[in-house]
Every structure is written in structure tokens, then in C-alpha cells.
Short mmCIF file of C-alpha atoms (C1' of nucleotides) in Angstrom, two decimals:
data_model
loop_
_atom_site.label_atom_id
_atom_site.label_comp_id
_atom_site.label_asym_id
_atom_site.label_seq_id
_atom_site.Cartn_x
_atom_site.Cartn_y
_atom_site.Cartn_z
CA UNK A 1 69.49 98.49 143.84
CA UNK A 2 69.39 102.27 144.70
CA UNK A 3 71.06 105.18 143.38
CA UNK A 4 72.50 107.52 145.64
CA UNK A 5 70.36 110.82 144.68
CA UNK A 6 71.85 113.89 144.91
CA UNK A 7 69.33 116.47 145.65
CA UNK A 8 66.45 115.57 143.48
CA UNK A 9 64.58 112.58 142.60
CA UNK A 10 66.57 110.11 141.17
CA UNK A 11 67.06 111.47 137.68
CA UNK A 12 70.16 110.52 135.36
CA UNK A 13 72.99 113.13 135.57
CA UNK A 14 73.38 113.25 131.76
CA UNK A 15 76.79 114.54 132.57
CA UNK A 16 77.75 111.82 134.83
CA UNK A 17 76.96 109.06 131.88
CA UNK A 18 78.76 111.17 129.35
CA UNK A 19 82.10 110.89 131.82
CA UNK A 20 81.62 107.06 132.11
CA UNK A 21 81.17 107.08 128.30
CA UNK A 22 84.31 108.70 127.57
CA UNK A 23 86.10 106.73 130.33
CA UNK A 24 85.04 104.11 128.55
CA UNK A 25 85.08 104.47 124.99
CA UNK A 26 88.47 105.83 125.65
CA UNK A 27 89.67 102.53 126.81
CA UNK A 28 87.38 100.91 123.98
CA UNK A 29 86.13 102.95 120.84
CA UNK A 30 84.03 100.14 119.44
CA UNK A 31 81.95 99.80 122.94
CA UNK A 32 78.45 98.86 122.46
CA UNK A 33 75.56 100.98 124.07
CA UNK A 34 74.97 98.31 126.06
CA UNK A 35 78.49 98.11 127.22
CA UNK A 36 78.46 102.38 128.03
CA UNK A 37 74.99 101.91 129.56
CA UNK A 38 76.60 99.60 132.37
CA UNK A 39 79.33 101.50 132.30
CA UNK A 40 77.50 104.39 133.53
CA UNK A 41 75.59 102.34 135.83
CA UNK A 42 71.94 103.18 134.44
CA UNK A 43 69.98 100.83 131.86
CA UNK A 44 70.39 100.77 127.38
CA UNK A 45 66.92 102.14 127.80
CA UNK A 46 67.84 105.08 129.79
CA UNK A 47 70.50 105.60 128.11
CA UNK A 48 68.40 105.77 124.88
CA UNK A 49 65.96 107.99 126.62
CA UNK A 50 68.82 110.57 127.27
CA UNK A 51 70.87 110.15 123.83
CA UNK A 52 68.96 108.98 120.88
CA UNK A 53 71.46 106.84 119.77
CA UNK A 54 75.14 106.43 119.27
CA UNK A 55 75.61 109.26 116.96
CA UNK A 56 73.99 111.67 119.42
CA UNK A 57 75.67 110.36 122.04
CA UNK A 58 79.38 110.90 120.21
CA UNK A 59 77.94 114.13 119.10
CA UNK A 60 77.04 114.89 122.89
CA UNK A 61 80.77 114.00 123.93
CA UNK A 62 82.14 116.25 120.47
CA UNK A 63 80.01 119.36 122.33
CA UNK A 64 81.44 117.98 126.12
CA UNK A 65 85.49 117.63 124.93
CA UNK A 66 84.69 121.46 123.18
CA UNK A 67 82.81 123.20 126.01
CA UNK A 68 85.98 121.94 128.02
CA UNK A 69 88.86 122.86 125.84
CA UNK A 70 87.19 126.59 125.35
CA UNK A 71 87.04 126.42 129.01
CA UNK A 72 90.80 125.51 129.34
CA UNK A 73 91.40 128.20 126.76
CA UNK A 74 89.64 130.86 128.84
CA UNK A 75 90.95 129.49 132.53
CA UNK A 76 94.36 129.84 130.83
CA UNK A 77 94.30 133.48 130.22
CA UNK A 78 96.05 132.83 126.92
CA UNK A 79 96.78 136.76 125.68
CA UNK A 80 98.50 136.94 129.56
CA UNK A 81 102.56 137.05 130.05
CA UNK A 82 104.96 135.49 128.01
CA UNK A 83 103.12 132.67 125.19
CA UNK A 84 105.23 129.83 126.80
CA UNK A 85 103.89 130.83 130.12
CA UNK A 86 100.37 130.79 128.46
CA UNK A 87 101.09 127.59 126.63
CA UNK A 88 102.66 125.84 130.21
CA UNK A 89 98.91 126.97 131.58
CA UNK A 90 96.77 125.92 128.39
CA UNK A 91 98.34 122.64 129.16
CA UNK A 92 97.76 122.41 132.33
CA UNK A 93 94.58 123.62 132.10
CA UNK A 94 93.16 121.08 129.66
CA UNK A 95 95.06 117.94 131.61
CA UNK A 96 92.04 116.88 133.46
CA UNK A 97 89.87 116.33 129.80
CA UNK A 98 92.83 115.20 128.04
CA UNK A 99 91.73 111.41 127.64
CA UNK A 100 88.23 112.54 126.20
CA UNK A 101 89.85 114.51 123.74
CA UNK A 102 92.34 112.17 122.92
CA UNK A 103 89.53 110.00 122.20
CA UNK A 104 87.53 112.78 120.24
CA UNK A 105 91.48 113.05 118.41
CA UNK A 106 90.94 109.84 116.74
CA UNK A 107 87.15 109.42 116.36
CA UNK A 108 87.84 110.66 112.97
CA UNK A 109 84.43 109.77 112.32
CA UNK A 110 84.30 113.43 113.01
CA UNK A 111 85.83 114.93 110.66
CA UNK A 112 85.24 112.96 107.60
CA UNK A 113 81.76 114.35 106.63
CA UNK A 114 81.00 117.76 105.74
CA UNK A 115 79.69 119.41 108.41
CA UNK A 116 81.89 118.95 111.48
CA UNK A 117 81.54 121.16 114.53
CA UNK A 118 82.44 124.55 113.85
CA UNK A 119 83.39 124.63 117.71
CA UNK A 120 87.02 123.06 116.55
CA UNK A 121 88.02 125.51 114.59
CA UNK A 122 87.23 127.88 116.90
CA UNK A 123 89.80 126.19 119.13
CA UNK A 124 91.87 125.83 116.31
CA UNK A 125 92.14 129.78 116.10
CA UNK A 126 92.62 130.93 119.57
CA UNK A 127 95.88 128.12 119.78
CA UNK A 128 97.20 129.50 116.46
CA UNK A 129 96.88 132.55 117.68
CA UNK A 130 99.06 132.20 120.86
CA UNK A 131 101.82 130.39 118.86
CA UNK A 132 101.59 133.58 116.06
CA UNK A 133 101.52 136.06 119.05
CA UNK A 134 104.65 133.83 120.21
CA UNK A 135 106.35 134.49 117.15
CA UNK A 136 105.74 137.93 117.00
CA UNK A 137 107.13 138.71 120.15
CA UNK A 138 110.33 136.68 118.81
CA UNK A 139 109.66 134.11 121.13
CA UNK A 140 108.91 131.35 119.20
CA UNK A 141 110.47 130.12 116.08
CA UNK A 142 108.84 131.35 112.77
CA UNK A 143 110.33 128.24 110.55
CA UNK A 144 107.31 126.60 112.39
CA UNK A 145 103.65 127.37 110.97
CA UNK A 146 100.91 128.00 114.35
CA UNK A 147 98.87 125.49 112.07
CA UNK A 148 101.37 122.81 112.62
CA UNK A 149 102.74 124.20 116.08
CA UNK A 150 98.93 123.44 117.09
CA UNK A 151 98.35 120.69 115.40
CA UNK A 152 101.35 119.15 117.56
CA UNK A 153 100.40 120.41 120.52
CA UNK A 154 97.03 118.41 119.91
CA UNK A 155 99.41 115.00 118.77
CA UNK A 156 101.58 115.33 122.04
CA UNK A 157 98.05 115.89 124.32
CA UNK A 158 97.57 112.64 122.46
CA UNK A 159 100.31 111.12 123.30
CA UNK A 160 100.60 111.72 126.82
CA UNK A 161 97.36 110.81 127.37
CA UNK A 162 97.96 107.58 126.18
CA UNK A 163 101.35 107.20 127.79
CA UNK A 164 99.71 107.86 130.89
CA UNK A 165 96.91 105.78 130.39
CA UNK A 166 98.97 102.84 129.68
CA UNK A 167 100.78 103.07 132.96
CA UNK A 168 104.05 104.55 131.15
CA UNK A 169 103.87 107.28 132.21
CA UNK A 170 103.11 109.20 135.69
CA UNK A 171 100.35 111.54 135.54
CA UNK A 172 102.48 114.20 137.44
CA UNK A 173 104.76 114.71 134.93
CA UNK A 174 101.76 114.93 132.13
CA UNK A 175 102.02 118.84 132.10
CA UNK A 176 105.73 118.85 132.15
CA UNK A 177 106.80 116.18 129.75
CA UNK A 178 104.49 117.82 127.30
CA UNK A 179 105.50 121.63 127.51
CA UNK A 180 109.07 120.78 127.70
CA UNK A 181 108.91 118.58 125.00
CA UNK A 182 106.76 121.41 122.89
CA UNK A 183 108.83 124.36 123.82
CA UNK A 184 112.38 123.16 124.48
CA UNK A 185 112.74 120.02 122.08
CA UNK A 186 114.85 117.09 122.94
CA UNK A 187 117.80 118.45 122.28
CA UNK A 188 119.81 119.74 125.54
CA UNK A 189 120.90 123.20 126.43
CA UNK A 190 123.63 124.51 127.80
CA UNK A 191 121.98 128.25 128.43
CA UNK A 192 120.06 129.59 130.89
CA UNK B 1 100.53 71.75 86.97
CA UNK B 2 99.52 72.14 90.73
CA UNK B 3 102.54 74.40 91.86
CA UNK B 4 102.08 77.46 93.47
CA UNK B 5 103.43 79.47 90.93
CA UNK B 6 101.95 83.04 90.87
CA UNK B 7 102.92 84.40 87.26
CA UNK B 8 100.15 82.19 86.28
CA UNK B 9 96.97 84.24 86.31
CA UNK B 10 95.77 87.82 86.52
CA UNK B 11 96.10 87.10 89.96
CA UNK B 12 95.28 90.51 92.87
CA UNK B 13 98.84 91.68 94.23
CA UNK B 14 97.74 91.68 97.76
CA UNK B 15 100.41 94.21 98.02
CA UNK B 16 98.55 96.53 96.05
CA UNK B 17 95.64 95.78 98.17
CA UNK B 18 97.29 97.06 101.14
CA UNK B 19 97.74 99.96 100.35
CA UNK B 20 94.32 100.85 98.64
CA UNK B 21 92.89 99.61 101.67
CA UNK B 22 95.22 101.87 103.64
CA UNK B 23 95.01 104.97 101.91
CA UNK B 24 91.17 104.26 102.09
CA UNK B 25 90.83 103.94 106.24
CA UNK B 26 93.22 106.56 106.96
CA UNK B 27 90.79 108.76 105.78
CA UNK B 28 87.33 106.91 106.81
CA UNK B 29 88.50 104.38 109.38
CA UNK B 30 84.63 102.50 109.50
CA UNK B 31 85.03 101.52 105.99
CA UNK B 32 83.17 98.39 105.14
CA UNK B 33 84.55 95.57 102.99
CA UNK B 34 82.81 96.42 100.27
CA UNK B 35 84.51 100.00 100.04
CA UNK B 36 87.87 98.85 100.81
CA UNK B 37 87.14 96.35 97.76
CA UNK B 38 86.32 99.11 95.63
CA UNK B 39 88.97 101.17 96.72
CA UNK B 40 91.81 98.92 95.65
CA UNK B 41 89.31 98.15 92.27
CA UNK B 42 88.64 94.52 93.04
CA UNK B 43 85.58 92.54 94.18
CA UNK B 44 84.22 91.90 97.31
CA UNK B 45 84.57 88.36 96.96
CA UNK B 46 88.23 88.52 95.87
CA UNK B 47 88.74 90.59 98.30
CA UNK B 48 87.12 88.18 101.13
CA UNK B 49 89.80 85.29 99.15
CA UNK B 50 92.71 87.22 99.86
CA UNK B 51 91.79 88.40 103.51
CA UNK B 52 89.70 86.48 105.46
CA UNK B 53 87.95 88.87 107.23
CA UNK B 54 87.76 92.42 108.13
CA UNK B 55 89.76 91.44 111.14
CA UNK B 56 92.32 89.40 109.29
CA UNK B 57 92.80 92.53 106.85
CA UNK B 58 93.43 94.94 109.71
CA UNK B 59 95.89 92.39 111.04
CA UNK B 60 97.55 92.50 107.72
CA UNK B 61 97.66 96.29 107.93
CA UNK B 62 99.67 95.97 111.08
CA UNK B 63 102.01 93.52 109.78
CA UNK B 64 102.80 95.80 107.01
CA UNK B 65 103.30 98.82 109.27
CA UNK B 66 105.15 97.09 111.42
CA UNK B 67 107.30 95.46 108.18
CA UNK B 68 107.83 99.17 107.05
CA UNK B 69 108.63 100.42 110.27
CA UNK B 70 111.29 97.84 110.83
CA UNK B 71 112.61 98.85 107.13
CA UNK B 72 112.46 102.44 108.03
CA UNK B 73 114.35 101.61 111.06
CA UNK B 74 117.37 99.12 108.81
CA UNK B 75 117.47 102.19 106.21
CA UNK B 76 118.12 105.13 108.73
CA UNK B 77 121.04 103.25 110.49
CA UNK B 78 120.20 104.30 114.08
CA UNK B 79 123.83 103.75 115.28
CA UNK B 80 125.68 105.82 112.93
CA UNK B 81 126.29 109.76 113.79
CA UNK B 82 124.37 111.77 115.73
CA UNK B 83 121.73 110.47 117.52
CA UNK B 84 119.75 114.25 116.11
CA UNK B 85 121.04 113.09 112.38
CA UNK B 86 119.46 109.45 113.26
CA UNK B 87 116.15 110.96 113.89
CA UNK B 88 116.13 113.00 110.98
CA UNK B 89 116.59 109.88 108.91
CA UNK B 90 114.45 107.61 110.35
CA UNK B 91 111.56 110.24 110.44
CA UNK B 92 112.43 110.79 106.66
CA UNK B 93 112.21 106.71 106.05
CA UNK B 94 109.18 106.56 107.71
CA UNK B 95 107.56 109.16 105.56
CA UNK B 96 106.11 107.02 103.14
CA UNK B 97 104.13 104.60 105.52
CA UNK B 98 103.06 107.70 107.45
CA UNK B 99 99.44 107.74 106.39
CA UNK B 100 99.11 103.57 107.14
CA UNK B 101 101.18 104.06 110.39
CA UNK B 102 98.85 107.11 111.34
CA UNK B 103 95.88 104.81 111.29
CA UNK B 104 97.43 102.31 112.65
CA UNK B 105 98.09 104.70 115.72
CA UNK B 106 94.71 105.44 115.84
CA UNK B 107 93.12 102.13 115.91
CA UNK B 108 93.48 101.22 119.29
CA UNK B 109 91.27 98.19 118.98
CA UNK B 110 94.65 97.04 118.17
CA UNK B 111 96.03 97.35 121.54
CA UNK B 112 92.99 96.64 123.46
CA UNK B 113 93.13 92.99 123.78
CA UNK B 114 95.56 90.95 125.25
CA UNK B 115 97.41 89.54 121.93
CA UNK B 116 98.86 92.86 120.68
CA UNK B 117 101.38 92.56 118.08
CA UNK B 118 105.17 91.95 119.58
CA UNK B 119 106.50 93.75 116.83
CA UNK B 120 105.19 96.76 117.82
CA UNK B 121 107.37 96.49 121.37
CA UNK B 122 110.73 95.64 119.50
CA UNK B 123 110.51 98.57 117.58
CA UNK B 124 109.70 100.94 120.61
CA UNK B 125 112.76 99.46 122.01
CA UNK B 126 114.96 100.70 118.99
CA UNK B 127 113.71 103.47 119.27
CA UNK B 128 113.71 104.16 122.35
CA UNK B 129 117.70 102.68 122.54
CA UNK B 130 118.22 105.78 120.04
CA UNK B 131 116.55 108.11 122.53
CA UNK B 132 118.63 106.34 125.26
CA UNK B 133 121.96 106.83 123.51
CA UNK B 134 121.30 110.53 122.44
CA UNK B 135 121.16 111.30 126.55
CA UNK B 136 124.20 108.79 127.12
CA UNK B 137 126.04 111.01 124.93
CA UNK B 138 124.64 114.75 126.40
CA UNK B 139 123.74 115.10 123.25
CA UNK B 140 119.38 114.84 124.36
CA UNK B 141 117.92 116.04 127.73
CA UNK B 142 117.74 113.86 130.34
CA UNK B 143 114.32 114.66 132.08
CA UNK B 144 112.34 113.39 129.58
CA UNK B 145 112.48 109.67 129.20
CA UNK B 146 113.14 107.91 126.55
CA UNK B 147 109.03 106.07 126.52
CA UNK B 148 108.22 109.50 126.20
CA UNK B 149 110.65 110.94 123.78
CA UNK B 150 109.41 107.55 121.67
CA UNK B 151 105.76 108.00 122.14
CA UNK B 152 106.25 111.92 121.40
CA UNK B 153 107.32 111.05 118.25
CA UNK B 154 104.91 108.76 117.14
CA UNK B 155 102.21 111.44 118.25
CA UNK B 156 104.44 114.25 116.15
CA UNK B 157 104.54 111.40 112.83
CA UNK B 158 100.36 111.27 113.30
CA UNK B 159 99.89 114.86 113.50
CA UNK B 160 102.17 115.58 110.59
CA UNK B 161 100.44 112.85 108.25
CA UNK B 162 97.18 114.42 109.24
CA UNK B 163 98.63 117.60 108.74
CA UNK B 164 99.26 116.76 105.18
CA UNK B 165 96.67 115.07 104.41
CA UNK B 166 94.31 117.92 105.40
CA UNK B 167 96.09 120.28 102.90
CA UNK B 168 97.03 122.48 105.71
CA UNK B 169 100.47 121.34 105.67
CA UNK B 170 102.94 120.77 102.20
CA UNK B 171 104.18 117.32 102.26
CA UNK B 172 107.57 118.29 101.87
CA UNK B 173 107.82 119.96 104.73
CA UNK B 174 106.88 116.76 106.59
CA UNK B 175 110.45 115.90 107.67
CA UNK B 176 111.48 119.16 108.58
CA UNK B 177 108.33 120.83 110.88
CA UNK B 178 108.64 116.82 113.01
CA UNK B 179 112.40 116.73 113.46
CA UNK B 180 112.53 120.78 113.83
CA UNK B 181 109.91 120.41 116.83
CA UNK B 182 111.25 116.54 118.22
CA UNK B 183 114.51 118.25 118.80
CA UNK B 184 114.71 122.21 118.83
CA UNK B 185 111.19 122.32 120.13
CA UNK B 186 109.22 125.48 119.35
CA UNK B 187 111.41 128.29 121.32
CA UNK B 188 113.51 130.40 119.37
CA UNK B 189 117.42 130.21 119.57
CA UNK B 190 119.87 132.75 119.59
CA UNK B 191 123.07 130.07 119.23
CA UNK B 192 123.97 128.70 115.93
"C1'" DC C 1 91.65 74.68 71.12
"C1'" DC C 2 90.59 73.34 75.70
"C1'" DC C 3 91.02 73.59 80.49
"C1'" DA C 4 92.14 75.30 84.98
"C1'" DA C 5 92.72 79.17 87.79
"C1'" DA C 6 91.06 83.42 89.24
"C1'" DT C 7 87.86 86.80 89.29
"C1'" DG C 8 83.16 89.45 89.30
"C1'" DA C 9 78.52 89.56 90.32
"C1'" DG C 10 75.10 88.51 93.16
"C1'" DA C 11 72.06 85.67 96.14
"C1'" DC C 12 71.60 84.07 100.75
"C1'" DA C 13 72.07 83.29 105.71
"C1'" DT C 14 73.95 84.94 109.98
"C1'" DG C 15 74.91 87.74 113.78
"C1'" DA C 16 75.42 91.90 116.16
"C1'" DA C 17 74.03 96.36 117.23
"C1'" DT C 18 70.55 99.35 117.08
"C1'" DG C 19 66.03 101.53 117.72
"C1'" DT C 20 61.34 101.03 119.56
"C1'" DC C 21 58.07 99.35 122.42
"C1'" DT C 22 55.64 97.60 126.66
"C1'" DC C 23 55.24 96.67 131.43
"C1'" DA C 24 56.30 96.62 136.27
"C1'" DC C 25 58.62 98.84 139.86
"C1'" DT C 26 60.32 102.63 142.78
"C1'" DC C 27 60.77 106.58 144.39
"C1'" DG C 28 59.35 111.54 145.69
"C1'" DG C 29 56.06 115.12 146.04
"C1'" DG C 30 51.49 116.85 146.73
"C1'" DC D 1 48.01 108.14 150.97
"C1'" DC D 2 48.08 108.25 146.12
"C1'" DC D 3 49.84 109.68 141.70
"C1'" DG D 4 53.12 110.41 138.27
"C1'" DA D 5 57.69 110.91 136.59
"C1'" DG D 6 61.63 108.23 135.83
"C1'" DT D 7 63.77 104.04 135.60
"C1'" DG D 8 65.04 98.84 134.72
"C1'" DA D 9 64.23 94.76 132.34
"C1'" DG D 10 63.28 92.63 128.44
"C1'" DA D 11 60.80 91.45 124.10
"C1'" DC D 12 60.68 92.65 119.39
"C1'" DA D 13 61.67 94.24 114.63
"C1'" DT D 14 65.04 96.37 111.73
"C1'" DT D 15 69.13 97.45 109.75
"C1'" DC D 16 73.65 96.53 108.14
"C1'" DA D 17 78.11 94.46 107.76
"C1'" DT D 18 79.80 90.23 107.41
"C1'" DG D 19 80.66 85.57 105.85
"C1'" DT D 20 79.55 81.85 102.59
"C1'" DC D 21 77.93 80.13 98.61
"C1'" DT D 22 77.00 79.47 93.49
"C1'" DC D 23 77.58 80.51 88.78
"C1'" DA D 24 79.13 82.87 84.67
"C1'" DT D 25 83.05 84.93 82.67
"C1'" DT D 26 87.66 86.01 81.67
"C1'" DT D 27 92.39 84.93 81.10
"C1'" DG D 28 96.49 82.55 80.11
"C1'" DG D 29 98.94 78.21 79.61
"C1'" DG D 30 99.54 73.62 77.65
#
DNA sequence: CCCAAATGAGACATGAATGTCTCACTCGGG
DNA sequence: CCCGAGTGAGACATTCATGTCTCATTTGGG
């Protein structure tokens, strides 16, 4: 059995195992190490070598699903044109990590002790923001708090994530199902 | 003697244990037994007579979200009015089960298997049928389909329990902030 | 009063997952 | 060619939740 090498010798990509993990643990949260080791094609040992244990290795995947939502954040130019037009991109943007962070949405093994990564609220901020600066440009409604316009935002990432996942759902229409629905509503519009 | 009578003894209201056991793994979701059992103030061993396992007491769970969903559904009388008016209720009937439902949502080990719970599909069709007749009427957009419109909300009904529950939202304004965003969505309106 | 039902407390075994270790093998570079 | 870093396989001990059991106690009914 040989591993195609990329370059070097034929070192782990830590990265590669933490996408297999969260492909995995996704799918199933109460995976084994044994089960994520085969998953990302490399032995428990290995695995142990790179993450010293399950904790680390969620912890690892907290810091992955964070690194790539402040990445999304900063791809989607979020202070640029109109907030819907920024939201539409932030979207977009964050699409391809969606199912890790849907599964980082309900490890809330996360959030139950005291010191949870400070990186979230980070995020938290810069998403409020946009839906304040939304409001204050009498864009968006003001009825609606930014804490609970983001919080919803993260819900409906959630939950078209999973619809997708579950065959529902086409991933095409991930970005538009979830903006329209955030934005617009349900209800139907005559205007514009 | 020898009936099953149940006025008899100080006997546990499993009821009761429900719902301690609920309000306990919404919040910490790897509770062991022996938490849950202190949670709802009985002892481990009564609490293994009553539930069989940690398994059987999750499946419980889900039979008693799915028993309250299917009352929230009877109370807010999905056929009468306006489809908007019938959301409004049903997310208002659902309030109360909102924390059990939300961790519910978020323990996917219950869909993971094979034998998921058939309740669970008969009440995304009533829902969805309420979706379905809101856009048979023009009264809800049609490019968002009615699986999503249903999962949407179930996503929205999460994020607002966890909302709450975190302080950062008042409980209150649980109804209003989900139904608000379902169905206006997060623009501002000049109409009406 | 006496008994049966139900509970609380705790001991005990079990099993699974984890964490640690050793050893042999395979590359790749010097 | 040889050496060492990195890996796979597996043995091993440990931890912890779980499941089962016993026994004392409480409670309420007959």
C-alpha cells in the first residue's frame, strides 16, 4: 500500500485528515478515532501522532471551520456595496466549508465550558456588523436585532447544509435558497 | 392487589423525567446517566427502571418531540386562514418544546441509521403541505420549495431557542424575530 | 400494624474508546 | 549504499459510562 506523495516524503497532510474528519464526523458525530483514522486513510497511531487525542483533534477542526469563515468574511469584502450584496457574497463565500461548520454548529460541546474560542465571537462581530450597517443605511429592517439576524444566518447555513447533504436539496441552489430566504422572506412580492 | 394502578406509590412521573432530562442535554448534550438522574432529582437506578438505557431515553426524547410537535401542529389549525397566520401559530405552539426540539435537531445520531423515526416524515409533510398551499394561493414565493421553506424553519426554531437560551435574545420575542424573518425576511419594506 | 411496591445507595462486572507503547517496514535523502 | 524519519500494525493498560445486581429504607395501602 503506497501513498501518492506529493512533493516530499510521505508525510501526513494534517490538513488533508482534518477534511476527511469533518467529512466524516459530519455524517457521524459520535465516530471513533479509529473510524476518522480510516477515514483519512492513515493509521489510529498516526493519527494520534498528529492530534493528541479527540479533544485536540475537535479543537483542531474549531481553529479549521474559524480560519475559514474569517477567510469567507475577508474574500467577501463585507464593508463593499449594498449589505445584501455583501451578505449574497458572505454566503457564497463560506458555501464550500458550510458542512464543517454545520458540524462545529452543533458540537455544542463547544460552547458549554468556559473558555470557548474567542475566534467566534470575532465572527460573531464582523456579521453583526454588516446586518447593523444594513440597517443604518435603511436597508434592512431594524425590528430585527444583528444578534438574531446572525444568529439565523448561522441556523439557515445549517440548514442548507443539511438539506443538501441529505440529497433534498441541489447544491446549486445552496447560495440562493439561503439569501433569498434571509433577505426576502417567504412571503411573495409584487415590487420590483 | 396486582393491578397496574399507578396512584399507588410515590412512584417517578416519567413525564417529569423528560423534561429534566431535556432541559439538561439541550444545554450539555454528552450528559451521562448519572447527571440526567440528578437533573430530574432521582436515582440512577430509578432512572435505569424507567428507561432502559441511554439509548432507550433518547428514543423517548424523540417520541415526546415528535408527540409535541404533532400537538403543536392539531393546536395551530394549519388549514384555517392565511397560510402567514398558520405559521405564526404553529411557531407560537411550538414554543414550549423549542429547547427539547432544538436538541433533538441537533442529535443527528438520530437520523444516522437506517430506522429513523416515521413520525418525524409525517410531520415534514404537514408542514410542508402548509408551505405548499401558501404558494397555491400566491400568497408564498414559488422559487423556494416547500423541503426548504420546512427545513428553514426548523433551522430558524433552533437558532431562536439557542438564541434564548444564551440570554442574547428575550424569550418573548421568540415568536416574533422567527415568523418576522420566515416570512418578511430581513429587507426593509416600504408597503404596508 | 404489616406488607408490598418503589426508591436510593452503592458494589460489581462489562465493554468501548482512549492513550501509550513497541516493533517492523518503507521510503527518501545523503 | 546506508541511515533515519515517518508510518502501520498491534499489544497493552487505563479510564469511564453503562448495565446489572443486592440490600436497606421509605411510603402508602389493606
Amino acid at each position: 500500500m503506497s501513498h501518492l506523495g506529493y512533493g516530499r516524503l510521505m508525510a501526513v497532510d494534517p490538513e488533508h485528515v482534518l477534511r476527511a474528519a469533518a467529512a466524516l464526523l459530519t455524517r457521524k458525530s459520535t465516530a471513533t478515532m479509529d473510524e476518522v483514522a480510516k477515514a483519512a486513510g492513515i493509521s489510529r497511531a498516526t493519527l494520534h501522532r498528529h492530534f493528541a487525542g479527540r479533544d485536540a483533534l475537535v479543537r483542531a477542526l474549531e481553529a479549521l471551520g474559524i480560519a475559514e469563515c474569517e477567510a469567507a468574511l475577508d474574500a467577501a469584502r463585507l464593508d463593499e456595496g449594498t449589505a445584501s450584496e455583501a451578505v449574497r457574497r458572505l454566503v457564497g463565500a463560506v458555501e464550500p466549508a458550510a458542512g464543517l461548520l454545520a458540524f462545529l454548529y452543533t458540537e455544542n460541546q463547544l460552547f458549554e465550558g468556559e473558555e470557548q474560542n474567542a475566534g467566534w465571537a470575532l465572527i460573531d462581530d464582523r456579521i453583526s456588523a454588516l446586518f447593523r450597517r444594513g440597517q443604518l443605511s435603511g436597508e434592512f429592517r431594524i425590528d430585527l436585532t444583528p444578534a438574531w439576524l446572525t444568529e439565523a444566518l448561522y441556523g439557515l447555513m445549517a440548514s442548507g447544509a443539511w438539506l443538501v447533504q441529505s440529497g433534498k436539496g441541489a447544491p446549486k441552489d445552496f447560495q440562493h435558497m439561503i439569501v433569498e430566504l434571509m433577505l426576502g422572506g417567504a412571503l411573495r412580492r409584487e415590487e420590483s
